[in-house]
């Protein structure tokens, strides 16, 4: 068997971070679900980035925000960890603002 | 004026009132990477099933060296399209023009023609603007309710007001915040006389780290979905270690003030379909009285607490109550040394404080949500442990100012 047949595919690349934000949300609340097999990926609620973390359809509390941030930092490239840590522990934040911030930080810090 | 011109004028006014706001482009973002993409964010949600919105021939771009190859809706955003393109793009400033777009406004579908957008912000400016936005403290949902209703409620024969404020501006050190908590009421039996301010360091300890690592290392969408499913089957989200240094003051009178250090562990569940919960099994508070002539010197307390939220939503809109939420929070403190009590005496032993909040939403609309709120507080809080026993009932209106 040729050697290259044993090689596994590389991990799914981080692009704009939107998928990772959705994963981190899904890791803290069952009210948000993600389907990575769809192209582009599908998330429910489908307007999740227009909602806040404490939205009725997202269901995060202030107490869960530090866990969300720690999970998000673990899913993103390491140089972004300080930026993620500085996100406010407030569930009143708009999820879209956090996703935009992560995308902008990735553009500046990591991506070519 | 005769009847016909009046009806005509009324009809014109109604038509003007109901007319859709024109669709505009809010932001054009160039997303670099292995597969570069241009994200175009609009002022309104786009019609999901409209083939014209996803037709590459519908879009022209400048500079002309690039050509749109494929268009998709952005995941999680109903008001955004992703444009995949071919050709080299030497600048981050691009302009796009959509010949026609179908969008939704006030529940109806509308058509917009000749919609233009231009990326105008540099990457560095955008990052600074967004950093300021995610570090600032917006109004929490509870504060939105308070600001809307004023929390002025009829309670046990009298109609008076109460307020709880909590400000948490972030400091530049990650995990470090300052806070100010104020619990004051003019209603007899509802005034906890509680005021504390200080700074807090918080460290999260996620409990599903191995599963998240497998998610980060997943090599196919199917592996990712399996990892997400595994994480979502877990009950606990993690633990949070809190360390704070604060000053406790008897609100309004300033007669009693204490400097207190506070260390505790909080266990947090994941949000399940109808509930979420947290518990503080262990916390200690140690400090000193700041009054030289006080009969109380050292302060030591053991603290434990529990909080839970239950929620049920009627998605079918068959019942008058569209959503019901019940919040409960309780904390118990064991005072190891004597502390100053309300009225001037000193005492030690067990002191508890509990808070129950029931919210019934009878209307949930894009403009906001409204309903009724009933809350019950009982117990006592430091620094003076004024006895609280009150119930409040009020109208609830949460504005939708958090929506895009």
PDB file of C-alpha atoms in Angstrom, chain B residues 21 93 166 269 275 286 303 320 332 357 367 382:
ATOM      1  CA  UNK B  21     -37.623  50.651   3.561  1.00  0.00           C
ATOM      2  CA  UNK B  93     -11.109  47.947  -1.144  1.00  0.00           C
ATOM      3  CA  UNK B 166     -24.510  45.876  38.162  1.00  0.00           C
ATOM      4  CA  UNK B 269     -24.211  23.316  33.579  1.00  0.00           C
ATOM      5  CA  UNK B 275     -33.249  24.715  31.970  1.00  0.00           C
ATOM      6  CA  UNK B 286     -12.402  37.135  54.725  1.00  0.00           C
ATOM      7  CA  UNK B 303     -20.621  30.889  51.450  1.00  0.00           C
ATOM      8  CA  UNK B 320     -51.914  33.229  25.614  1.00  0.00           C
ATOM      9  CA  UNK B 332     -26.272  31.016  52.353  1.00  0.00           C
ATOM     10  CA  UNK B 357     -38.343  35.777  39.499  1.00  0.00           C
ATOM     11  CA  UNK B 367     -39.922  44.932  18.010  1.00  0.00           C
ATOM     12  CA  UNK B 382     -24.052  41.903  53.968  1.00  0.00           C
TER      13      UNK B 382
END
